[in-house]
C-alpha atoms as a printed R data frame, in Angstrom:
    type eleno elety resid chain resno      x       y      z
1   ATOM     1    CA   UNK     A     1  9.682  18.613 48.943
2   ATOM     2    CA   UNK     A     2  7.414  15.707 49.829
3   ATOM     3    CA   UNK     A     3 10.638  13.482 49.457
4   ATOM     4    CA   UNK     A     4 13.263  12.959 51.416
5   ATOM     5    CA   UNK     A     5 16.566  12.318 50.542
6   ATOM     6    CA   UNK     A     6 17.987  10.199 53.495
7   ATOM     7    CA   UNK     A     7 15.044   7.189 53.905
8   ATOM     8    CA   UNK     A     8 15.231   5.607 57.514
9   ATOM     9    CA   UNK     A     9 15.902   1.732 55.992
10  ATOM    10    CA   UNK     A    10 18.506   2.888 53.455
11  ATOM    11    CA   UNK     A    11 20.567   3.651 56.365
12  ATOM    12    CA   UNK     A    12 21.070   0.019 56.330
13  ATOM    13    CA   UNK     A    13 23.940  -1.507 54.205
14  ATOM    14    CA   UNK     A    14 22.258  -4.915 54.062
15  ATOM    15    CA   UNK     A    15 18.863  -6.537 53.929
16  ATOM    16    CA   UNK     A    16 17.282  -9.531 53.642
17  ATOM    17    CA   UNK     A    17 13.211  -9.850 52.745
18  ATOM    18    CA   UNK     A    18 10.828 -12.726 52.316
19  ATOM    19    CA   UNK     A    19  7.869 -12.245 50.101
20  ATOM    20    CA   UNK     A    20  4.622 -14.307 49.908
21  ATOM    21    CA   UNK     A    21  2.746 -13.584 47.080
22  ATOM    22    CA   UNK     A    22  1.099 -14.729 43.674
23  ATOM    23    CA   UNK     A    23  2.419 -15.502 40.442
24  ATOM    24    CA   UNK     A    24 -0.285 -15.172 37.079
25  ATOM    25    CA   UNK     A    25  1.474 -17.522 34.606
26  ATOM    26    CA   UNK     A    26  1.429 -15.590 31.340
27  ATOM    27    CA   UNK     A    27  1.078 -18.933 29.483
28  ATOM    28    CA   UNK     A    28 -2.060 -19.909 27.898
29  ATOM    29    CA   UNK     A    29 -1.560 -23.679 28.302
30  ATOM    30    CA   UNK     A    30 -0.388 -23.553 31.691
31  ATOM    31    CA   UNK     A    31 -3.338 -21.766 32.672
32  ATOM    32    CA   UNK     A    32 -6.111 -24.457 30.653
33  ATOM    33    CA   UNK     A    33 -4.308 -27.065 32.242
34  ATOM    34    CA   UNK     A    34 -3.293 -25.741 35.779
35  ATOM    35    CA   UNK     A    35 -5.605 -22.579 36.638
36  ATOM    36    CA   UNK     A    36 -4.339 -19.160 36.676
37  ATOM    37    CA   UNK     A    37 -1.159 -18.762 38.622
38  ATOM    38    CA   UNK     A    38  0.271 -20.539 41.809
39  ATOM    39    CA   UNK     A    39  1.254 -19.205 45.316
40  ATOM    40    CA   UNK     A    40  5.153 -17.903 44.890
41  ATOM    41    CA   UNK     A    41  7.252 -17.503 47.649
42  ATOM    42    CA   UNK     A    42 10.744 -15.575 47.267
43  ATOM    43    CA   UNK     A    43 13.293 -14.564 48.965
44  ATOM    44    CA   UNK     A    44 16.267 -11.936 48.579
45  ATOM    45    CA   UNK     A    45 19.622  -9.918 50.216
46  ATOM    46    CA   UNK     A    46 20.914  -6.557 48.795
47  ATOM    47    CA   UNK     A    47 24.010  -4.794 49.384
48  ATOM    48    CA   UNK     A    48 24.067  -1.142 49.339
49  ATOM    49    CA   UNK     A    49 26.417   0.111 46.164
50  ATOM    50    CA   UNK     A    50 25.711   3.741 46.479
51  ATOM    51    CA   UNK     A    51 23.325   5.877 48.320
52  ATOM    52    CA   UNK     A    52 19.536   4.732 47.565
53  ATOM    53    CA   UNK     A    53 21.056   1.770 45.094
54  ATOM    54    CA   UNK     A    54 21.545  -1.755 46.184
55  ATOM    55    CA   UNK     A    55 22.886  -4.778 44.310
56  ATOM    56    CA   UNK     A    56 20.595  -8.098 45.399
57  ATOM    57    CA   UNK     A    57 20.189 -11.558 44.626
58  ATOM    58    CA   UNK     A    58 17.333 -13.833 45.339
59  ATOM    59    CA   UNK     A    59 15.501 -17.086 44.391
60  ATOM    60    CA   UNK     A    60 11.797 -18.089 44.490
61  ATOM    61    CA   UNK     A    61  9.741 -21.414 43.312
62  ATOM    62    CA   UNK     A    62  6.078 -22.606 42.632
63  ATOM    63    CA   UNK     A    63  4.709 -25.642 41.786
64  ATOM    64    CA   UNK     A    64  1.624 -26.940 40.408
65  ATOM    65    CA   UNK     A    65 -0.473 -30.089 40.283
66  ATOM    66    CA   UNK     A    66 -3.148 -30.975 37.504
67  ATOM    67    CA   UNK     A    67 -5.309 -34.193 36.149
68  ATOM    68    CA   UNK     A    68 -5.961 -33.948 32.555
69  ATOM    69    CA   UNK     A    69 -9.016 -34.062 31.957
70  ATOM    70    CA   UNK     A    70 -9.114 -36.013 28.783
71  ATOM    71    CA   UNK     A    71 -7.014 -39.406 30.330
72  ATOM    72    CA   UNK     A    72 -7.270 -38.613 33.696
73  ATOM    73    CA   UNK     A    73 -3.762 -38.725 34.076
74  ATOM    74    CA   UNK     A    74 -1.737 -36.826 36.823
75  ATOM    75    CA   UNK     A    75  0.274 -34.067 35.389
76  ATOM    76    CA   UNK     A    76  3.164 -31.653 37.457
77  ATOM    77    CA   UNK     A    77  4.715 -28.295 36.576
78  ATOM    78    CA   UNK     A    78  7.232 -25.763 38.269
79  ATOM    79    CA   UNK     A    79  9.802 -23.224 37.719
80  ATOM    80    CA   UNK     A    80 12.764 -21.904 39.655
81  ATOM    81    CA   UNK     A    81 13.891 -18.875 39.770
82  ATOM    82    CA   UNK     A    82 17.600 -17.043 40.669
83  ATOM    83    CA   UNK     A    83 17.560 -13.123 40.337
84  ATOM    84    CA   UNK     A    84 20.184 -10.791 40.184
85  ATOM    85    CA   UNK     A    85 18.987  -7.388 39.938
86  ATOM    86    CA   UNK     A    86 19.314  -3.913 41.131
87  ATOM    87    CA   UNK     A    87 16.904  -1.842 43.898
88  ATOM    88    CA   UNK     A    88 16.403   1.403 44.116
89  ATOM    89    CA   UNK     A    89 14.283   3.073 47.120
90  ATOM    90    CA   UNK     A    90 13.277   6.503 47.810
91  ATOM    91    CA   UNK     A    91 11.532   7.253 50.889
92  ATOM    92    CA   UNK     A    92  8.388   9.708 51.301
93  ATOM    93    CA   UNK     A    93  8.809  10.315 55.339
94  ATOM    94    CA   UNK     A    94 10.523   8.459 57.800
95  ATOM    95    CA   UNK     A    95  8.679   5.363 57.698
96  ATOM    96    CA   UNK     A    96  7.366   5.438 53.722
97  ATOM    97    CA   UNK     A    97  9.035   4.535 50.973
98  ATOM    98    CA   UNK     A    98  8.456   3.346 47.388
99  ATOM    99    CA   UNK     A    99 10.988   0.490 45.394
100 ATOM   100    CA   UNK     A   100 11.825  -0.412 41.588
101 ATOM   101    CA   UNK     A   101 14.128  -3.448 41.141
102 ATOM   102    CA   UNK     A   102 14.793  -5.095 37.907
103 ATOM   103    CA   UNK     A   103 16.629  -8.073 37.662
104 ATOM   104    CA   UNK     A   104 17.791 -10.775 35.332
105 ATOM   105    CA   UNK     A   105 16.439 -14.816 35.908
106 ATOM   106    CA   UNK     A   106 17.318 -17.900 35.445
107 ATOM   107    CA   UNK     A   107 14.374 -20.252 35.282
108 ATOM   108    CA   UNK     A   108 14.757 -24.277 35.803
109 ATOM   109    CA   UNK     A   109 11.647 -25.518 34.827
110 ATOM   110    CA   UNK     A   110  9.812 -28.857 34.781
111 ATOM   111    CA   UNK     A   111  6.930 -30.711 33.619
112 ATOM   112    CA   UNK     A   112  5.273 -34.147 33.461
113 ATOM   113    CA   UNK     A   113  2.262 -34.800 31.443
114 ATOM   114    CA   UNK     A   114  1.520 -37.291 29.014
115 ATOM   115    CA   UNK     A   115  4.188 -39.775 30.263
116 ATOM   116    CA   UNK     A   116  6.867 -37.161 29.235
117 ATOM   117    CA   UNK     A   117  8.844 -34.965 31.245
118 ATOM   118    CA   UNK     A   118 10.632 -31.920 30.217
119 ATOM   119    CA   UNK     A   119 13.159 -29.321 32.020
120 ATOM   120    CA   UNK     A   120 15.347 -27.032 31.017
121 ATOM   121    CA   UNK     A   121 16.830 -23.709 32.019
122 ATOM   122    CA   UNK     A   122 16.337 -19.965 30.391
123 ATOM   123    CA   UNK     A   123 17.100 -16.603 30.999
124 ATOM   124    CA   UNK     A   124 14.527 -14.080 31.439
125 ATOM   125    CA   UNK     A   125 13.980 -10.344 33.054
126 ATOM   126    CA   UNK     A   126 12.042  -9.663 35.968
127 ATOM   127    CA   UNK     A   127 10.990  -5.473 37.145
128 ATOM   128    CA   UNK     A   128  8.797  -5.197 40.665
129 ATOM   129    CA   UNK     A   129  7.479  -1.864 41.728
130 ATOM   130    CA   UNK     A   130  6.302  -1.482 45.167
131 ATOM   131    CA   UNK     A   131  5.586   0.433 48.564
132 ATOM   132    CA   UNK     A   132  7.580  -0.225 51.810
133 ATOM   133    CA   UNK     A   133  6.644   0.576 55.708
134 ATOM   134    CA   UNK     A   134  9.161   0.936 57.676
135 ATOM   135    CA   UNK     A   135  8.296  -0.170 61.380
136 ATOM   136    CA   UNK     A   136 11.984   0.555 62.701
137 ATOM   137    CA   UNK     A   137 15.152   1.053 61.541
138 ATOM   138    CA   UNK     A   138 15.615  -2.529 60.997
139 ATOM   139    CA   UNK     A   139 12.163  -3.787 60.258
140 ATOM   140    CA   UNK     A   140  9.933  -3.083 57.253
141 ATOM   141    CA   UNK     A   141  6.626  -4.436 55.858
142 ATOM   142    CA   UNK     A   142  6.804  -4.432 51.614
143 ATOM   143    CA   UNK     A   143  3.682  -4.715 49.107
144 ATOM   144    CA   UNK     A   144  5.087  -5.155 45.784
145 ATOM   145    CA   UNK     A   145  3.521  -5.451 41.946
146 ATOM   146    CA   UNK     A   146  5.687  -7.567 39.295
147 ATOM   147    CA   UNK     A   147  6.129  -8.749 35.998
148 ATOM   148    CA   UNK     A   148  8.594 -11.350 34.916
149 ATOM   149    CA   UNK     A   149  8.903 -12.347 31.328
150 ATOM   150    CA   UNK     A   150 11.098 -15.374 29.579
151 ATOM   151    CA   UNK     A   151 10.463 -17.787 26.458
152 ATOM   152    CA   UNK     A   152 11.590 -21.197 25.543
153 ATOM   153    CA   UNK     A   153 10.970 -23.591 22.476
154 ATOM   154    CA   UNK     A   154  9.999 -27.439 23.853
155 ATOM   155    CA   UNK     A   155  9.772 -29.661 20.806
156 ATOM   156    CA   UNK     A   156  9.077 -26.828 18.125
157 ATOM   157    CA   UNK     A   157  6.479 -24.875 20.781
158 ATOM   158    CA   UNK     A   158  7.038 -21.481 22.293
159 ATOM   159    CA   UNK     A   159  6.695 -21.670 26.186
160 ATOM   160    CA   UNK     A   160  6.620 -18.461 27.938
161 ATOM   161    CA   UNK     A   161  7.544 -18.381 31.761
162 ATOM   162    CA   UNK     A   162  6.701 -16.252 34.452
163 ATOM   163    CA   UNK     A   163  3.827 -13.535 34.924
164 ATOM   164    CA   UNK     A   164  2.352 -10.909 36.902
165 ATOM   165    CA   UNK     A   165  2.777 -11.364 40.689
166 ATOM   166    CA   UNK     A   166  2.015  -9.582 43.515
167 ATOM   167    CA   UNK     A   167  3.170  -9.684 47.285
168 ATOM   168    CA   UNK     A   168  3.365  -8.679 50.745
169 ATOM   169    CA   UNK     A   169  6.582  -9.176 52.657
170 ATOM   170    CA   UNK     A   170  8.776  -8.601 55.763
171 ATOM   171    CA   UNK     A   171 12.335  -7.252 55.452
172 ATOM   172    CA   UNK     A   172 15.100  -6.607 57.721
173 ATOM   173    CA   UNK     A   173 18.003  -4.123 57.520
174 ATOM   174    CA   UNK     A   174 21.246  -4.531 59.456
């Protein structure tokens, strides 16, 4: 078999990972007004449950800045996120190893434009896919492919939150 059953990281019972990557709003206003996405740091720490499974929680941000083109005006946008989810690894060899997580969100976010500002908070779902490289038994490298999904209603008009993203990170198991 071409898997293994005992990956090298998972011998950890805790990790922590950062993750710099990009976030494609799925919302069609955001994008006319904002562009396509924004840079989206997160970070997040898991505790191993069972065998390949860990329990994690983590929290990421983004924030964008826009003039509107019709007055000129200044106008601000960005969302906050806290995850709680579930990971689940399965390593190829010693040092390769593929991820799932899904999570739940909750997403703060806020906008000014037009003289009004709005915020609120929703709950959405989040599921990441990805590869990891394990460099030692404590560090790993981490590319990773998302989607997170949530939607609103702001004064009678659906806003959805989230998007694609995708990442690179740098994880370390204790």
């Amino acid at each position: 078999s071409i898997i293994s059953t005992t990956p090298k990281r998972r011998e950890n019972r805790f990790y922590l990972k950062g993750n710099f990557g990009y976030l494609a709003s799925s919302d069609k206003n955001y994008k006319n007004l904002y562009g396509t996405g924004a840079i989206f740091p997160t970070f997040k720490a898991g505790i191993k449950v069972i065998r390949n499974l860990y329990i994690w929680i983590g929290y990421g941000a983004f924030s964008n800045q826009a003039t509107i083109p019709e007055s000129d005006e200044n106008a601000e946008a960005s969302q906050k996120f806290l995850f709680f989810g579930l990971n689940y690894s399965q390593s190829f060899n010693k040092n390769l190893a593929f991820k799932c997580e899904a999570a739940i969100a909750s997403i703060k976010y806020k906008e000014r434009a037009f003289g009004v500002e709005v915020e609120d908070v929703t709950k959405g779902v989040s599921i990441e896919g990805g590869m990891i490289y394990n460099v030692s038994k404590t560090v790993f490298f981490e590319v990773s492919l998302g989607f997170m999904n949530a939607m609103d209603t702001v004064n009678t008009e659906k806003v959805k939150l989230g998007g694609l993203s995708a990442g690179l990170g740098i994880g370390f198991g204790f």
